[in-house]
mmCIF file of C-alpha atoms and ligand atoms in Angstrom:
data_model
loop_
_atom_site.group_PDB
_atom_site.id
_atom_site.type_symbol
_atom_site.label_atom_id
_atom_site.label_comp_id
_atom_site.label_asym_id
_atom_site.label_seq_id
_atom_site.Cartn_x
_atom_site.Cartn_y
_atom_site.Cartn_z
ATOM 1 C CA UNK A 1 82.572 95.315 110.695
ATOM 2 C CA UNK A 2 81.908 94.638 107.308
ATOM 3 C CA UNK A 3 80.891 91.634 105.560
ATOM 4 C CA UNK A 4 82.156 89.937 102.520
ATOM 5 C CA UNK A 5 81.573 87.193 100.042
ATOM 6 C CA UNK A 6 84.662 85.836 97.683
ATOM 7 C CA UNK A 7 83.296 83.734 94.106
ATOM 8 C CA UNK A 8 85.659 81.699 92.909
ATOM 9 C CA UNK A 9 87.323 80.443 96.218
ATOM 10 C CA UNK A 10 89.727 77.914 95.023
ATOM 11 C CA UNK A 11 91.503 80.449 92.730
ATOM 12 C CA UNK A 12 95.256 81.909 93.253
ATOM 13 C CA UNK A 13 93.753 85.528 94.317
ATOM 14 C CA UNK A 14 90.744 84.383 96.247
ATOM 15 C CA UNK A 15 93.450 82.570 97.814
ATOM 16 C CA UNK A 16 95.104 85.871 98.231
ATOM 17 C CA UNK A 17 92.285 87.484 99.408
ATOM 18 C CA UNK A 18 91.389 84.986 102.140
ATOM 19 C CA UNK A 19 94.962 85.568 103.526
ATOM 20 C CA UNK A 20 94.516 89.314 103.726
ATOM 21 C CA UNK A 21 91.145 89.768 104.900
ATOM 22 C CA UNK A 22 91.347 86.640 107.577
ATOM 23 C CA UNK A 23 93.716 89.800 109.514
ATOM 24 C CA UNK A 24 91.853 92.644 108.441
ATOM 25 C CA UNK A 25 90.224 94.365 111.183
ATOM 26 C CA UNK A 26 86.966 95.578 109.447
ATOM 27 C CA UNK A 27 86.260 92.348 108.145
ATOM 28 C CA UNK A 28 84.328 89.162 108.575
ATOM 29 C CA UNK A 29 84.459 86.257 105.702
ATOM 30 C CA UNK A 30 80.795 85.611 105.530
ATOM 31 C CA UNK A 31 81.375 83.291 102.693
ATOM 32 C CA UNK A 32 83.419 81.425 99.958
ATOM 33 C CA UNK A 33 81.620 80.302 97.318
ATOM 34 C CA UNK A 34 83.708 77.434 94.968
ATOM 35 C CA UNK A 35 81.805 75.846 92.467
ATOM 36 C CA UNK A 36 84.845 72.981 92.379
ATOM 37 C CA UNK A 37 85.041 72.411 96.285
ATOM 38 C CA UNK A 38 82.203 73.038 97.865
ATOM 39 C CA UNK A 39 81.810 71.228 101.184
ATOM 40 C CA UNK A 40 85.634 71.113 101.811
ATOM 41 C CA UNK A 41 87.727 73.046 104.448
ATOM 42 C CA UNK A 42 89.560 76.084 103.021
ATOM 43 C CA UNK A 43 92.821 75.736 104.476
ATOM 44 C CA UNK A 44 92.650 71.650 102.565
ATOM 45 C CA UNK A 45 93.014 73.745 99.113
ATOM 46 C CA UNK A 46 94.974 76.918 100.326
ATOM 47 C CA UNK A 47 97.464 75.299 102.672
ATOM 48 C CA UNK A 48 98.832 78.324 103.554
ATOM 49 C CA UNK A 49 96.040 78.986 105.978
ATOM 50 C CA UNK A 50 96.151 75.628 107.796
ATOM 51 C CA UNK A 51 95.138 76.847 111.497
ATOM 52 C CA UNK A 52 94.404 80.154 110.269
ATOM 53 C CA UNK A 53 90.893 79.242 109.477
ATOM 54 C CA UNK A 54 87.979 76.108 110.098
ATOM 55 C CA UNK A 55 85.756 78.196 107.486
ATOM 56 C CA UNK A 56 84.507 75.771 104.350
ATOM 57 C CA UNK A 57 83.490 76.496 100.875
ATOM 58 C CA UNK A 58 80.501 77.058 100.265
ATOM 59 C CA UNK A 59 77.828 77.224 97.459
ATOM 60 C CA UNK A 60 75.163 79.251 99.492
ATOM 61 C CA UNK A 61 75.314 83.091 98.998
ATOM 62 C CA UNK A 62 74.275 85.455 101.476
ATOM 63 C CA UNK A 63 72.802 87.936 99.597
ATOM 64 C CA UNK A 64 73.303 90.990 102.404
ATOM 65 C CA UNK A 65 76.698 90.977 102.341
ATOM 66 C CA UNK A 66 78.532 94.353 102.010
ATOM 67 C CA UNK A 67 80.872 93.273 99.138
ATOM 68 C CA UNK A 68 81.347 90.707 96.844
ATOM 69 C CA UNK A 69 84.656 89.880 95.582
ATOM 70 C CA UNK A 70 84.438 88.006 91.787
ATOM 71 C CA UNK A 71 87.796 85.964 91.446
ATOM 72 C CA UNK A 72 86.426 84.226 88.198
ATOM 73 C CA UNK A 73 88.298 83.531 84.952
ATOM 74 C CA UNK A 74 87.559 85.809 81.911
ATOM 75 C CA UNK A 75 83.836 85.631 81.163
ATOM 76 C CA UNK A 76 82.467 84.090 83.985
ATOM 77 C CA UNK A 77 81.817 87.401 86.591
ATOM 78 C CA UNK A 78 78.676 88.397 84.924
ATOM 79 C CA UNK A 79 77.558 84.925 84.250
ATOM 80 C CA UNK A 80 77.637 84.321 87.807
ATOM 81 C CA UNK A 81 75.908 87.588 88.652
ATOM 82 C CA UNK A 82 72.842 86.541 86.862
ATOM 83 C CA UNK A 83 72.461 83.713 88.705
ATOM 84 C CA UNK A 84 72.237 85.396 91.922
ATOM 85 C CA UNK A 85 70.086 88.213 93.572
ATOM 86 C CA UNK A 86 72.347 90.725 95.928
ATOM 87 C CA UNK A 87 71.429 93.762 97.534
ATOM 88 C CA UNK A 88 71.221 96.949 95.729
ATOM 89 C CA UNK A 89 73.847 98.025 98.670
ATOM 90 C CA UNK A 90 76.253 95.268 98.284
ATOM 91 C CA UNK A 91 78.982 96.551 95.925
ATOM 92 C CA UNK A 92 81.043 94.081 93.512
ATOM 93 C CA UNK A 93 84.885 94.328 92.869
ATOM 94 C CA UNK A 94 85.337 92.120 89.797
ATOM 95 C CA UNK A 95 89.036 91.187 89.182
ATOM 96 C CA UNK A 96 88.623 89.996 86.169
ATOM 97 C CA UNK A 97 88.522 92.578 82.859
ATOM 98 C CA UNK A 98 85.121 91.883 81.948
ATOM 99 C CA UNK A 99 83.898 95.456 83.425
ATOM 100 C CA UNK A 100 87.096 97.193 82.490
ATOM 101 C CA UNK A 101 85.995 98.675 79.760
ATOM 102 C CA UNK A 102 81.818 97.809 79.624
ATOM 103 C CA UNK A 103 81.039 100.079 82.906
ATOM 104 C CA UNK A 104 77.732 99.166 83.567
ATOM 105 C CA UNK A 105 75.882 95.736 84.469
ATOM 106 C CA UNK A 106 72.478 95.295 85.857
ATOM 107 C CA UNK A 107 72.291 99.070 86.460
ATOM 108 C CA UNK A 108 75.178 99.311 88.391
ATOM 109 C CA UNK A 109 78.185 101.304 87.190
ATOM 110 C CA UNK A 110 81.506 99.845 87.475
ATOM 111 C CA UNK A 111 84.453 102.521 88.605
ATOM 112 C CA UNK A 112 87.882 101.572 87.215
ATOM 113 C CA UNK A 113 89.472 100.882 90.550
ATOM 114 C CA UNK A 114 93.045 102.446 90.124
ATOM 115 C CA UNK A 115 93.317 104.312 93.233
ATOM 116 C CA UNK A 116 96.543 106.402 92.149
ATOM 117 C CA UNK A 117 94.151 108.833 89.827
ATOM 118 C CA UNK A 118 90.044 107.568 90.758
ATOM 119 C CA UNK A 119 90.079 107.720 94.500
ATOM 120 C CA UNK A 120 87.103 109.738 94.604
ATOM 121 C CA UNK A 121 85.083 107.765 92.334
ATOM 122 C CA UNK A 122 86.439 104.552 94.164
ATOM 123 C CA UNK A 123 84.496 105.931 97.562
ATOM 124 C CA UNK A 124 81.000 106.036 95.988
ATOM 125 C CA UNK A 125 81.107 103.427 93.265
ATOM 126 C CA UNK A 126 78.638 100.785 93.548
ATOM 127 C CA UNK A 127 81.007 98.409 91.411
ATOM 128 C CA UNK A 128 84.183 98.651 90.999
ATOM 129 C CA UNK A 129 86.431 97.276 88.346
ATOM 130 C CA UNK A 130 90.034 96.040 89.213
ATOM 131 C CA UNK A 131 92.586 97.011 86.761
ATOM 132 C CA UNK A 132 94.844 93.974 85.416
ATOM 133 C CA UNK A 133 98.317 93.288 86.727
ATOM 134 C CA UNK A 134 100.323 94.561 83.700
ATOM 135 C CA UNK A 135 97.796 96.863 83.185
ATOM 136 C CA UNK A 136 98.157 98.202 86.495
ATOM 137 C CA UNK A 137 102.339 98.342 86.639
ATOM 138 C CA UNK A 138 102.557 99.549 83.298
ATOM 139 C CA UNK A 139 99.899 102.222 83.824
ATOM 140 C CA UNK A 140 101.573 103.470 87.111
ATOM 141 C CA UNK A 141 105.330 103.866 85.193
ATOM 142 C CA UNK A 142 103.175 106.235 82.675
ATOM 143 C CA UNK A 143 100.393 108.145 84.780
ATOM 144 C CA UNK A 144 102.954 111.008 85.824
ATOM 145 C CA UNK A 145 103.841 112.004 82.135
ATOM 146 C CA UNK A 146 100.258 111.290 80.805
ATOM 147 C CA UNK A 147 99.391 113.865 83.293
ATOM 148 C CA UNK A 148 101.355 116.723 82.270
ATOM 149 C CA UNK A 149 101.012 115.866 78.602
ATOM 150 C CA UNK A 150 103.974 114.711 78.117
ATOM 151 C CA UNK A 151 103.685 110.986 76.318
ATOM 152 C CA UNK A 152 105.154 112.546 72.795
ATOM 153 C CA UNK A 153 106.028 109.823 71.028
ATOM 154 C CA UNK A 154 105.276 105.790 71.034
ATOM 155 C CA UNK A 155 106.105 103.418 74.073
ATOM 156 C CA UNK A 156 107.971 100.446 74.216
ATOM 157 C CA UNK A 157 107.115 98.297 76.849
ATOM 158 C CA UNK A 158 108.850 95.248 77.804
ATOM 159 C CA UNK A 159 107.651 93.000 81.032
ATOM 160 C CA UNK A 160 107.825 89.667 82.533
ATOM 161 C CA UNK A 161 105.041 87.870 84.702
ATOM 162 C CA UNK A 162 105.812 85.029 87.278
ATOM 163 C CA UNK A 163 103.410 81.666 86.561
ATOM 164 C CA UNK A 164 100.688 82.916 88.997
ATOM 165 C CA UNK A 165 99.791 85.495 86.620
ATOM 166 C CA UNK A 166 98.219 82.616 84.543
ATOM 167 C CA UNK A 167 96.057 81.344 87.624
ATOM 168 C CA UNK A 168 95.985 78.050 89.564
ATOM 169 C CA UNK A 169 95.386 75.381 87.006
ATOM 170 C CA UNK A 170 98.379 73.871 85.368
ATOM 171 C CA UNK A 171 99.007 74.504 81.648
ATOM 172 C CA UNK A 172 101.561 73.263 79.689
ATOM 173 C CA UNK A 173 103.362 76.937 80.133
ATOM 174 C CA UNK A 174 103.054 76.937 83.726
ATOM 175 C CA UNK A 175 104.294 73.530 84.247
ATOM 176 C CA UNK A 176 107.103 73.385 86.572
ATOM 177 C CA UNK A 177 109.490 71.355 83.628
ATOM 178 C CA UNK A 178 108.614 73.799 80.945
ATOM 179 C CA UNK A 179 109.199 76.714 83.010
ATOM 180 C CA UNK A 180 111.866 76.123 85.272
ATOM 181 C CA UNK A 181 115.181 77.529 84.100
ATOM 182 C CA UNK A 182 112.673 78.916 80.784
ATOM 183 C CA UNK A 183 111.832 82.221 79.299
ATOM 184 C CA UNK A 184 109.355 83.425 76.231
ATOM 185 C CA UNK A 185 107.306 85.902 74.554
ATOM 186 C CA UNK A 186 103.542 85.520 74.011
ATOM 187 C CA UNK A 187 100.875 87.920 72.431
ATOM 188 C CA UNK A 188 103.414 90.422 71.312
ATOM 189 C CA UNK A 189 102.063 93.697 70.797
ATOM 190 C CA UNK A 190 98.314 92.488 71.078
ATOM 191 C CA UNK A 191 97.930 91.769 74.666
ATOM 192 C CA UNK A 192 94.295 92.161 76.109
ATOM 193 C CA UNK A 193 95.646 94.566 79.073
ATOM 194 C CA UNK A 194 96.337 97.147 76.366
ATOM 195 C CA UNK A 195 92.742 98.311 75.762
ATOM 196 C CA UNK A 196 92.263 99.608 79.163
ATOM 197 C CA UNK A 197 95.734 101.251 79.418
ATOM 198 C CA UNK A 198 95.183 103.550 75.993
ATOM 199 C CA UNK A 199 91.640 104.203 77.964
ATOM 200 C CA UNK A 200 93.245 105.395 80.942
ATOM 201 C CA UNK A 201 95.812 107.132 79.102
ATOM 202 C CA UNK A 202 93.257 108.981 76.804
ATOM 203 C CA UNK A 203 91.288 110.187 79.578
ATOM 204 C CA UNK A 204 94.370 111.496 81.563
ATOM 205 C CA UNK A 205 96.448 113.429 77.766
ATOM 206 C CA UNK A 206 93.427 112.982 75.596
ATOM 207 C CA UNK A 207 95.864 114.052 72.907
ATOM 208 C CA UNK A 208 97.871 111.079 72.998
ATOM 209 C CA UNK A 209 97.975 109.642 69.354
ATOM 210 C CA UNK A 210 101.193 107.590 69.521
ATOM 211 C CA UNK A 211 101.380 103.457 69.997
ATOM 212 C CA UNK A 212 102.189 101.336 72.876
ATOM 213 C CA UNK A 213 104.500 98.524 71.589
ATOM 214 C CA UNK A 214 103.823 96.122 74.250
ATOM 215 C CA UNK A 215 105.944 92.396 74.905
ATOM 216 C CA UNK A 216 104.599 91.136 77.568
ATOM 217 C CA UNK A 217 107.221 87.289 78.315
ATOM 218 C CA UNK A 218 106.997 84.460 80.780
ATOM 219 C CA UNK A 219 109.290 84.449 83.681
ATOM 220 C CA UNK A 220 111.100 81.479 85.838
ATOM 221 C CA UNK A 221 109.337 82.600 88.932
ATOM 222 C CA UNK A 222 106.003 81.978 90.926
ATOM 223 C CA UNK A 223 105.302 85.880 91.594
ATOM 224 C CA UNK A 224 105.531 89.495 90.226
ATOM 225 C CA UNK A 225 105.639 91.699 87.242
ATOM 226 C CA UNK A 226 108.841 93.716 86.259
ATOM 227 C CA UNK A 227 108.365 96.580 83.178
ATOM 228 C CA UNK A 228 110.668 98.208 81.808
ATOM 229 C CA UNK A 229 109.690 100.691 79.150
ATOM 230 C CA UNK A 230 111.058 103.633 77.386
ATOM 231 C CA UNK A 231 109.643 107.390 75.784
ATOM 232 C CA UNK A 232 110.833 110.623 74.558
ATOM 233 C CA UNK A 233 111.381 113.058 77.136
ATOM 234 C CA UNK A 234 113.333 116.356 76.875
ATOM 235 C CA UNK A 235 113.606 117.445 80.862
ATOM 236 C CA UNK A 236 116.649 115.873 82.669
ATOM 237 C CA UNK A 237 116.310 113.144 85.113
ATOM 238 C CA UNK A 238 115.985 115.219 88.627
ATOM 239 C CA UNK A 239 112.887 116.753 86.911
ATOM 240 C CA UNK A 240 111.122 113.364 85.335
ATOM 241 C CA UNK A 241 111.946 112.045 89.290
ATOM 242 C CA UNK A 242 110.496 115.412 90.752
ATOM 243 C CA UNK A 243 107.485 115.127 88.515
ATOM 244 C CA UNK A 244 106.907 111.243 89.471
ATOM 245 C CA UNK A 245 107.509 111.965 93.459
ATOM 246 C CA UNK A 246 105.004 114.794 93.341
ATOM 247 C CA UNK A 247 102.559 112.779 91.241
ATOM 248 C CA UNK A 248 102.927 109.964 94.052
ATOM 249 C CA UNK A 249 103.168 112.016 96.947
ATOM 250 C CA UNK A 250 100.231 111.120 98.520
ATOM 251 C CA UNK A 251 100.256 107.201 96.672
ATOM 252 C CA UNK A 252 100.691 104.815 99.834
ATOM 253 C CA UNK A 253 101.832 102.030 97.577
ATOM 254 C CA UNK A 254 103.325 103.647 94.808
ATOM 255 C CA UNK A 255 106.973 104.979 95.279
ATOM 256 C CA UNK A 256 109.586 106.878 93.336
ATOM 257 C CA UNK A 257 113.252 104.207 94.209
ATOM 258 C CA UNK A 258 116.690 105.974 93.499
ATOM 259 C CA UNK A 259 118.466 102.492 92.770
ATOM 260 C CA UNK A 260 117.587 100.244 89.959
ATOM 261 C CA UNK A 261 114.892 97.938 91.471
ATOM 262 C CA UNK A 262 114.859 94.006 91.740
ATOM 263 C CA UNK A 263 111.768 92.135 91.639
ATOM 264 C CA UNK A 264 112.086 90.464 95.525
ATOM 265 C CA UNK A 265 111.592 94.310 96.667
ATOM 266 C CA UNK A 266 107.855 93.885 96.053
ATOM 267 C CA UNK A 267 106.668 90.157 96.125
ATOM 268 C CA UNK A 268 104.222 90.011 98.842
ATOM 269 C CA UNK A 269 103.980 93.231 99.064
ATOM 270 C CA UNK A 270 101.117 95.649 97.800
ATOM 271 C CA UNK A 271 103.682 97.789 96.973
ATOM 272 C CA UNK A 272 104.574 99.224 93.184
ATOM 273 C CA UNK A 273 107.551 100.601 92.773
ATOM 274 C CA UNK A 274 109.624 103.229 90.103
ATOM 275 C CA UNK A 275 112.951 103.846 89.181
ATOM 276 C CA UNK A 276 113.735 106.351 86.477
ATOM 277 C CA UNK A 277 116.899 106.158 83.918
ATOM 278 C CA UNK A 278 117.709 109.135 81.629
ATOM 279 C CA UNK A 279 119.868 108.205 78.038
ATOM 280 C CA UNK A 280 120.179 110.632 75.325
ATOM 281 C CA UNK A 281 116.494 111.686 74.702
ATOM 282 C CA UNK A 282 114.767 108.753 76.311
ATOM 283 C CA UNK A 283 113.472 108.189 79.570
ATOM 284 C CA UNK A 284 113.773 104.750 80.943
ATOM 285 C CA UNK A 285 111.078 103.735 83.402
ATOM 286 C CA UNK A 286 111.037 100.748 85.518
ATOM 287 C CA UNK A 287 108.382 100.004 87.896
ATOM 288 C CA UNK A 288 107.156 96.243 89.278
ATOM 289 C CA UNK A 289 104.677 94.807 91.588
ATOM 290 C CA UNK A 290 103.208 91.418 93.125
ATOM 291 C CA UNK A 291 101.012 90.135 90.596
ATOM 292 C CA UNK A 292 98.574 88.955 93.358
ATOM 293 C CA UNK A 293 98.800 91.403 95.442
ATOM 294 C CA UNK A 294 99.220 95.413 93.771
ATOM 295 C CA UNK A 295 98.057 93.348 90.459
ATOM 296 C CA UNK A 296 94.783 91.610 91.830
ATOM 297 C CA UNK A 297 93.904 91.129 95.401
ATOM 298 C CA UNK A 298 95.941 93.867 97.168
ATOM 299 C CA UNK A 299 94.764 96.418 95.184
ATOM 300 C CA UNK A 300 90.941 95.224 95.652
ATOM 301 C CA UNK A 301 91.330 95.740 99.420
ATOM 302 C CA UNK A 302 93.214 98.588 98.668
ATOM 303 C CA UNK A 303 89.723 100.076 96.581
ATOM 304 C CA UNK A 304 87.032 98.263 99.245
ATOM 305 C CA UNK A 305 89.359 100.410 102.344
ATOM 306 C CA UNK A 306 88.954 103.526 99.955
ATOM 307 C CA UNK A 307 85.319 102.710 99.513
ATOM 308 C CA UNK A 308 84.198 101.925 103.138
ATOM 309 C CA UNK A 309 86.284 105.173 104.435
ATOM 310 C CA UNK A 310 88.591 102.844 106.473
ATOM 311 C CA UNK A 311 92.533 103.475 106.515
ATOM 312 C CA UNK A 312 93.752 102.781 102.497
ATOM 313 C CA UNK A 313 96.222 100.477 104.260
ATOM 314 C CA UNK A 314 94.319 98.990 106.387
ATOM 315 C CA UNK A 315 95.624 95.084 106.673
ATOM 316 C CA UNK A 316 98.295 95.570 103.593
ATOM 317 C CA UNK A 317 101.015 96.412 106.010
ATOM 318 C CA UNK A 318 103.279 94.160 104.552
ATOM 319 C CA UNK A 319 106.893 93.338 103.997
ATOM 320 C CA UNK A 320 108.630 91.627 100.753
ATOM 321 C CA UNK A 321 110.106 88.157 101.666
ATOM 322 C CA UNK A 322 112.925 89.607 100.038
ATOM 323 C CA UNK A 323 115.556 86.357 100.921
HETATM 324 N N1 LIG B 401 96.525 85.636 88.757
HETATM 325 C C1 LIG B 401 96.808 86.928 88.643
HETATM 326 O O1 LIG B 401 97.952 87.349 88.806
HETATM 327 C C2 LIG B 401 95.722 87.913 88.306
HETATM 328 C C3 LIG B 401 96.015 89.268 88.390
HETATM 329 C C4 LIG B 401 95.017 90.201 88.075
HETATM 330 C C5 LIG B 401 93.768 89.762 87.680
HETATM 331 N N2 LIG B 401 93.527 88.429 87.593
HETATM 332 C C6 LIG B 401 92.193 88.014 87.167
HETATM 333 O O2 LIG B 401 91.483 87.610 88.313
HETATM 334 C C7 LIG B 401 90.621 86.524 87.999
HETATM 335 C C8 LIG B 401 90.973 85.343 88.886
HETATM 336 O O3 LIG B 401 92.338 85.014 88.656
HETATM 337 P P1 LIG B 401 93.031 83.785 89.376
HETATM 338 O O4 LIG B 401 94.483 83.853 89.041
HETATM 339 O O5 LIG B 401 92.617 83.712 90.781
HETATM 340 O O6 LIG B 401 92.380 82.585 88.561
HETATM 341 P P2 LIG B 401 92.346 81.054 88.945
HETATM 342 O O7 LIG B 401 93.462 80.735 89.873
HETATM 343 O O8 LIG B 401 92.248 80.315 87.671
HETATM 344 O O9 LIG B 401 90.972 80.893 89.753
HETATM 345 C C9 LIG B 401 89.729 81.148 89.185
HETATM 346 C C10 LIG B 401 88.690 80.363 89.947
HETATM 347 O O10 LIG B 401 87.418 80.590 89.344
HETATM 348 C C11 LIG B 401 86.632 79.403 89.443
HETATM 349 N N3 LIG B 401 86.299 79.026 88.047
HETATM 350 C C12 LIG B 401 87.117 78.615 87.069
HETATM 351 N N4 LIG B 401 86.449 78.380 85.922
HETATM 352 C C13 LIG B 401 85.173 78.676 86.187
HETATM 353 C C14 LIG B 401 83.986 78.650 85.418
HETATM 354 N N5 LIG B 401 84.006 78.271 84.127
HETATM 355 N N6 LIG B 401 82.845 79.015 85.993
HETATM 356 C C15 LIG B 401 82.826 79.391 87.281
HETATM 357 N N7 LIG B 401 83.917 79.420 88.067
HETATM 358 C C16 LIG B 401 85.091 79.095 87.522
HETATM 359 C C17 LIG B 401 87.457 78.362 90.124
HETATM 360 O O11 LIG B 401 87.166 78.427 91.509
HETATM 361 P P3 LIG B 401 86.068 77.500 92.234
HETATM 362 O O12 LIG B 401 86.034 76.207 91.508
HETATM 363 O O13 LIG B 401 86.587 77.400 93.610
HETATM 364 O O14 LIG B 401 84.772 78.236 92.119
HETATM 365 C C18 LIG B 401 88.881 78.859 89.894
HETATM 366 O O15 LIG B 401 89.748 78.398 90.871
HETATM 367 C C19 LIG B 401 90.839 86.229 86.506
HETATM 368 O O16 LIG B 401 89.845 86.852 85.749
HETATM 369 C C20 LIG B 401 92.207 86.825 86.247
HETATM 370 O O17 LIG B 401 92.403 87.209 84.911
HETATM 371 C C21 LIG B 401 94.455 87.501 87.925
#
């Protein structure tokens, strides 16, 4: 058994994490830290894991743990890091994007933790940085063509992001009047997730020189991210969706769907999923996930598995509520 810390306990994917590791079979909780409820019972602030739990958060660090999860806002992973004294062997998985693109922090040397194309960097990383949500959807619907050179002209990406996405306190966006029965645009073309896609992308077709004309919009929903986005490609469809499968073949979460998809086919699952459209010269992509989960805390049990040598799916078995 390993052990693991979570910073920033209250939060929507500590939250997240909490409910995935609690059943994880490798794992013991050794601690939640919360700065905001320290003191209280767990299952008082994430109700979904009344009975599931008697642990508390806690503001006391064991500083032998295995791994420590950082489920702080923007800004505040490193801050916290330098306020605390871990050991060399514990490894960090910071979900936020402040080591997406600076890779190293107090000499350790932060992996981006996509496991579709850096498994083998994932296993001996001593930090590992999770890719964001859109980041990580958008990336998977483009990975396959990046990979055989084949992004030949710009991208337009479209994609819509349930309230979570904008974590666990209320804004006037996320508030259940503005957003019920709502839908909008914001940061158009200049979203932060961009950086780390073009770095991906360069380091997989380090010729690619066109743009990424990104819209990322609010949705009327709690959970998930659905993209749809669009390229140049000459081949036919059978041979963009033979190039995806065989990309994926070996992907446990990432699948290749003949129908066109429907966002309930992934919420709650760790699951991101593709469907491919030809018209005229353009190839239509489609691929969504659970924010929470393939977005943020899925995918960081997905990369600690990977790391530790256990099963990739190892307690992430599971199914979309779907109704
Ligand atoms: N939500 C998503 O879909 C998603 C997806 C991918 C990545 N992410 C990233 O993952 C990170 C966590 O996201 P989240 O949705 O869980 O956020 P969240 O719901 O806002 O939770 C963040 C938690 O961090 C702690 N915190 C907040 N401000 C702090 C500060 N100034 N100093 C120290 N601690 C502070 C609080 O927990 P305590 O008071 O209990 O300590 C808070 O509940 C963010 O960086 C986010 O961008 C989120």
């Amino acid at each position: 058994m390993i052990k693991v810390g979570i910073i920033g306990g209250s939060g929507y994917t500590a939250g997240e994490l909490i409910r995935i590791l609690l059943h994880h079979s490798k794992v013991t909780i050794d601690f939640v830290y919360s700065t905001s409820h320290n003191g209280k019972k767990i299952s008082s602030i994430h109700q979904d894991l009344v009975h599931q739990t008697t642990q508390e958060f806690t503001q006391t660090v064991n500083p032998n743990v295995d791994v420590v999860f950082l489920c702080l806002g923007h800004g505040n992973s490193g801050k916290f890091l330098s306020t605390q004294q871990f050991s060399e062997d514990t490894i960090f998985i910071d979900l936020s994007n402040e080591f997406r693109l600076k890779h190293t922090f107090q000499g350790k040397s932060f992996v981006y933790g996509l496991p579709e194309i850096h498994k083998t960097s994932i296993k001996t990383a001593s930090a590992i940085a999770n890719p964001g949500c859109f980041a990580t959807a958008i990336q998977l619907a483009l990975l396959p063509l990046a990979h055989h050179n084949l992004l030949k002209s710009d991208v337009h990406i479209n994609a819509v992001t349930g309230a979570t996405g904008a974590g666990v306190m209320p804004s006037p966006t996320t508030h259940f009047a503005w957003r019920t029965a709502n839908y909008s645009y914001y940061k158009p073309f200049k979203h932060q997730h961009l950086d780390e896609i073009q770095q991906t992308i360069q380091g997989i077709q380090s010729d690619f020189k066109h743009q990424l004309f990104f819209i990322p919009n609010r949705g009327n929903f709690s959970r998930g991210i659905f993209v749809t986005l669009y390229t140049h490609f000459e081949g036919d469809l059978s041979e963009a969706q033979q190039l995806y499968s065989d990309f994926y073949a070996k992907a446990p979460y990432t699948h290749i769907v003949d129908q066109p998809l429907h966002l309930k086919q992934v919420v709650n699952t760790n699951n991101c999923l593709i469907h491919l459209h030809k018209y005229q010269n353009q190839l239509l992509i489609t691929s969504c996930i659970d924010n929470l989960l393939k977005g943020a805390s899925g995918q960081a049990v997905q990369n600690m598995n990977l790391h530790f040598g256990f099963n990739e799916t190892e307690g992430l078995q599971l199914k979309s509520f779907y109704f």
